[in-house]
JSON list of C-alpha atoms in Angstrom, two decimals:
[
{"chain": "A", "resi": 90, "resn": "MET", "atom": "CA", "xyz": [99.02, 22.30, -40.01]},
{"chain": "A", "resi": 91, "resn": "ALA", "atom": "CA", "xyz": [95.45, 23.21, -39.20]},
{"chain": "A", "resi": 92, "resn": "LYS", "atom": "CA", "xyz": [93.50, 23.08, -35.94]},
{"chain": "A", "resi": 93, "resn": "THR", "atom": "CA", "xyz": [91.55, 19.52, -35.92]},
{"chain": "A", "resi": 94, "resn": "SER", "atom": "CA", "xyz": [88.96, 18.56, -33.72]},
{"chain": "A", "resi": 95, "resn": "ASN", "atom": "CA", "xyz": [88.02, 15.03, -32.41]},
{"chain": "A", "resi": 96, "resn": "ILE", "atom": "CA", "xyz": [84.69, 12.61, -33.47]},
{"chain": "A", "resi": 97, "resn": "PHE", "atom": "CA", "xyz": [84.07, 9.54, -32.16]},
{"chain": "A", "resi": 98, "resn": "ALA", "atom": "CA", "xyz": [81.98, 7.19, -33.50]},
{"chain": "A", "resi": 99, "resn": "ARG", "atom": "CA", "xyz": [80.46, 3.42, -33.33]},
{"chain": "A", "resi": 100, "resn": "VAL", "atom": "CA", "xyz": [80.18, 1.82, -36.33]},
{"chain": "A", "resi": 101, "resn": "GLU", "atom": "CA", "xyz": [79.68, -2.34, -36.61]},
{"chain": "A", "resi": 102, "resn": "PRO", "atom": "CA", "xyz": [83.25, -3.55, -36.64]},
{"chain": "A", "resi": 103, "resn": "GLU", "atom": "CA", "xyz": [82.47, -5.29, -40.48]},
{"chain": "A", "resi": 104, "resn": "ILE", "atom": "CA", "xyz": [81.86, -2.18, -41.68]},
{"chain": "A", "resi": 105, "resn": "LYS", "atom": "CA", "xyz": [84.82, -0.27, -40.32]},
{"chain": "A", "resi": 106, "resn": "GLU", "atom": "CA", "xyz": [86.88, -3.40, -41.59]},
{"chain": "A", "resi": 107, "resn": "GLN", "atom": "CA", "xyz": [85.14, -3.50, -45.01]},
{"chain": "A", "resi": 108, "resn": "ALA", "atom": "CA", "xyz": [85.64, 0.64, -45.75]},
{"chain": "A", "resi": 109, "resn": "GLU", "atom": "CA", "xyz": [89.67, -0.06, -44.19]},
{"chain": "A", "resi": 110, "resn": "MET", "atom": "CA", "xyz": [90.30, -2.51, -47.07]},
{"chain": "A", "resi": 111, "resn": "VAL", "atom": "CA", "xyz": [88.91, -0.63, -49.78]},
{"chain": "A", "resi": 112, "resn": "LEU", "atom": "CA", "xyz": [89.86, 2.74, -48.27]},
{"chain": "A", "resi": 113, "resn": "ASP", "atom": "CA", "xyz": [93.40, 1.29, -48.12]},
{"chain": "A", "resi": 114, "resn": "GLN", "atom": "CA", "xyz": [93.63, 0.32, -52.23]},
{"chain": "A", "resi": 115, "resn": "LEU", "atom": "CA", "xyz": [92.66, 3.77, -52.01]},
{"chain": "A", "resi": 116, "resn": "GLY", "atom": "CA", "xyz": [95.55, 4.97, -50.70]},
{"chain": "A", "resi": 117, "resn": "ILE", "atom": "CA", "xyz": [93.30, 7.52, -48.11]},
{"chain": "A", "resi": 118, "resn": "PRO", "atom": "CA", "xyz": [93.36, 7.23, -44.35]},
{"chain": "A", "resi": 119, "resn": "MET", "atom": "CA", "xyz": [90.22, 6.82, -42.65]},
{"chain": "A", "resi": 120, "resn": "SER", "atom": "CA", "xyz": [90.57, 10.46, -40.91]},
{"chain": "A", "resi": 121, "resn": "ASN", "atom": "CA", "xyz": [90.56, 11.54, -44.36]},
{"chain": "A", "resi": 122, "resn": "ALA", "atom": "CA", "xyz": [87.74, 10.03, -45.32]},
{"chain": "A", "resi": 123, "resn": "ILE", "atom": "CA", "xyz": [85.69, 11.12, -43.30]},
{"chain": "A", "resi": 124, "resn": "SER", "atom": "CA", "xyz": [86.85, 14.62, -43.14]},
{"chain": "A", "resi": 125, "resn": "ILE", "atom": "CA", "xyz": [86.06, 14.85, -47.51]},
{"chain": "A", "resi": 126, "resn": "PHE", "atom": "CA", "xyz": [82.32, 13.32, -46.34]},
{"chain": "A", "resi": 127, "resn": "LEU", "atom": "CA", "xyz": [82.13, 15.99, -44.19]},
{"chain": "A", "resi": 128, "resn": "ARG", "atom": "CA", "xyz": [83.60, 18.10, -46.34]},
{"chain": "A", "resi": 129, "resn": "GLN", "atom": "CA", "xyz": [80.96, 17.34, -49.20]},
{"chain": "A", "resi": 130, "resn": "ILE", "atom": "CA", "xyz": [78.10, 17.74, -46.49]},
{"chain": "A", "resi": 131, "resn": "VAL", "atom": "CA", "xyz": [79.46, 21.30, -46.59]},
{"chain": "A", "resi": 132, "resn": "ILE", "atom": "CA", "xyz": [79.46, 21.93, -50.12]},
{"chain": "A", "resi": 133, "resn": "GLN", "atom": "CA", "xyz": [76.47, 19.84, -51.15]},
{"chain": "A", "resi": 134, "resn": "LYS", "atom": "CA", "xyz": [73.89, 21.45, -48.19]},
{"chain": "A", "resi": 135, "resn": "GLY", "atom": "CA", "xyz": [73.59, 17.91, -46.98]},
{"chain": "A", "resi": 136, "resn": "ILE", "atom": "CA", "xyz": [74.29, 14.39, -47.20]},
{"chain": "A", "resi": 137, "resn": "PRO", "atom": "CA", "xyz": [76.11, 13.83, -50.44]},
{"chain": "A", "resi": 138, "resn": "PHE", "atom": "CA", "xyz": [74.00, 10.79, -51.56]},
{"chain": "A", "resi": 139, "resn": "GLU", "atom": "CA", "xyz": [70.58, 10.46, -52.23]},
{"chain": "A", "resi": 140, "resn": "MET", "atom": "CA", "xyz": [68.46, 8.22, -49.18]},
{"chain": "A", "resi": 141, "resn": "LYS", "atom": "CA", "xyz": [65.64, 6.86, -49.82]},
{"chain": "A", "resi": 142, "resn": "LEU", "atom": "CA", "xyz": [63.49, 4.14, -48.17]},
{"chain": "A", "resi": 143, "resn": "PRO", "atom": "CA", "xyz": [62.99, 0.69, -50.11]},
{"chain": "A", "resi": 144, "resn": "GLN", "atom": "CA", "xyz": [59.94, 0.44, -51.77]},
{"chain": "A", "resi": 145, "resn": "SER", "atom": "CA", "xyz": [58.40, -2.40, -50.11]},
{"chain": "A", "resi": 146, "resn": "LYS", "atom": "CA", "xyz": [55.24, -3.05, -51.71]},
{"chain": "A", "resi": 147, "resn": "PRO", "atom": "CA", "xyz": [53.05, -6.85, -51.19]},
{"chain": "A", "resi": 148, "resn": "VAL", "atom": "CA", "xyz": [53.13, -9.38, -53.89]},
{"chain": "A", "resi": 149, "resn": "ALA", "atom": "CA", "xyz": [50.20, -9.77, -55.65]},
{"chain": "A", "resi": 150, "resn": "TYR", "atom": "CA", "xyz": [49.76, -13.50, -56.24]},
{"chain": "A", "resi": 151, "resn": "GLU", "atom": "CA", "xyz": [47.80, -12.87, -59.35]},
{"chain": "A", "resi": 152, "resn": "SER", "atom": "CA", "xyz": [50.61, -11.47, -60.82]},
{"chain": "A", "resi": 153, "resn": "LEU", "atom": "CA", "xyz": [53.55, -14.21, -60.52]},
{"chain": "A", "resi": 154, "resn": "THR", "atom": "CA", "xyz": [54.50, -16.55, -62.06]},
{"chain": "A", "resi": 155, "resn": "ALA", "atom": "CA", "xyz": [54.38, -20.32, -60.99]},
{"chain": "A", "resi": 156, "resn": "GLU", "atom": "CA", "xyz": [58.64, -20.27, -60.07]},
{"chain": "A", "resi": 157, "resn": "GLN", "atom": "CA", "xyz": [57.91, -17.03, -59.16]},
{"chain": "A", "resi": 158, "resn": "PHE", "atom": "CA", "xyz": [55.25, -17.87, -56.49]},
{"chain": "A", "resi": 159, "resn": "ASN", "atom": "CA", "xyz": [57.95, -20.89, -55.51]},
{"chain": "A", "resi": 160, "resn": "THR", "atom": "CA", "xyz": [60.30, -18.79, -55.18]},
{"chain": "A", "resi": 161, "resn": "GLU", "atom": "CA", "xyz": [58.36, -16.24, -52.77]},
{"chain": "A", "resi": 162, "resn": "ILE", "atom": "CA", "xyz": [57.00, -19.49, -50.12]},
{"chain": "A", "resi": 163, "resn": "GLU", "atom": "CA", "xyz": [60.72, -20.94, -50.42]},
{"chain": "A", "resi": 164, "resn": "LYS", "atom": "CA", "xyz": [61.51, -17.32, -48.81]},
{"chain": "A", "resi": 165, "resn": "GLY", "atom": "CA", "xyz": [58.64, -17.49, -46.37]},
{"chain": "A", "resi": 166, "resn": "LEU", "atom": "CA", "xyz": [60.14, -21.05, -45.44]},
{"chain": "A", "resi": 167, "resn": "ASN", "atom": "CA", "xyz": [63.63, -20.20, -45.04]},
{"chain": "A", "resi": 168, "resn": "ASP", "atom": "CA", "xyz": [62.23, -17.22, -43.00]},
{"chain": "A", "resi": 169, "resn": "LEU", "atom": "CA", "xyz": [60.91, -19.65, -40.44]},
{"chain": "A", "resi": 170, "resn": "SER", "atom": "CA", "xyz": [63.54, -22.26, -40.15]},
{"chain": "A", "resi": 171, "resn": "CYS", "atom": "CA", "xyz": [66.11, -19.46, -39.50]},
{"chain": "A", "resi": 172, "resn": "GLY", "atom": "CA", "xyz": [63.60, -18.25, -36.90]},
{"chain": "A", "resi": 173, "resn": "LYS", "atom": "CA", "xyz": [62.67, -14.92, -38.56]},
{"chain": "A", "resi": 174, "resn": "VAL", "atom": "CA", "xyz": [59.29, -15.20, -37.25]},
{"chain": "A", "resi": 175, "resn": "VAL", "atom": "CA", "xyz": [57.11, -12.54, -34.72]},
{"chain": "A", "resi": 176, "resn": "THR", "atom": "CA", "xyz": [54.23, -13.11, -33.02]},
{"chain": "A", "resi": 177, "resn": "ALA", "atom": "CA", "xyz": [50.90, -11.50, -34.12]},
{"chain": "A", "resi": 178, "resn": "GLN", "atom": "CA", "xyz": [50.81, -10.53, -30.02]},
{"chain": "A", "resi": 179, "resn": "LYS", "atom": "CA", "xyz": [54.22, -8.83, -30.33]},
{"chain": "A", "resi": 180, "resn": "VAL", "atom": "CA", "xyz": [53.29, -6.87, -33.63]},
{"chain": "A", "resi": 181, "resn": "ALA", "atom": "CA", "xyz": [49.93, -6.09, -31.90]},
{"chain": "A", "resi": 182, "resn": "ASP", "atom": "CA", "xyz": [52.01, -4.82, -28.80]},
{"chain": "A", "resi": 183, "resn": "LYS", "atom": "CA", "xyz": [54.51, -2.89, -31.04]},
{"chain": "A", "resi": 184, "resn": "MET", "atom": "CA", "xyz": [51.56, -1.28, -32.89]},
{"chain": "A", "resi": 185, "resn": "HIS", "atom": "CA", "xyz": [49.47, -0.19, -29.37]},
{"chain": "A", "resi": 186, "resn": "ARG", "atom": "CA", "xyz": [52.41, 1.60, -27.68]},
{"chain": "A", "resi": 187, "resn": "ASP", "atom": "CA", "xyz": [53.70, 3.12, -31.24]},
{"chain": "A", "resi": 188, "resn": "TYR", "atom": "CA", "xyz": [50.58, 3.86, -32.57]},
{"chain": "A", "resi": 189, "resn": "GLY", "atom": "CA", "xyz": [48.18, 3.44, -29.82]},
{"chain": "A", "resi": 190, "resn": "VAL", "atom": "CA", "xyz": [46.41, 1.02, -31.86]}
]
């Protein structure tokens, strides 16, 4: 048997469970899947899939239909009701801390 080395990684429990369910259906142990991933990194000399930041562009009011506008407003109201808000002061503090602005 080939010599092996241990890897310890912290992952979100939900992601681990979901991955285990898929791998079980494929009949691949988690350790083999990780080994396959690492071998692909070596073979491709990089991450074996494309990694990009999402294109996040502000929505231009003029380009929206009435229905699209209402959907965007509903998203914002939903964020407010779920507490997904940040004060202007927190944004300013972060800008100052991160960028000296």
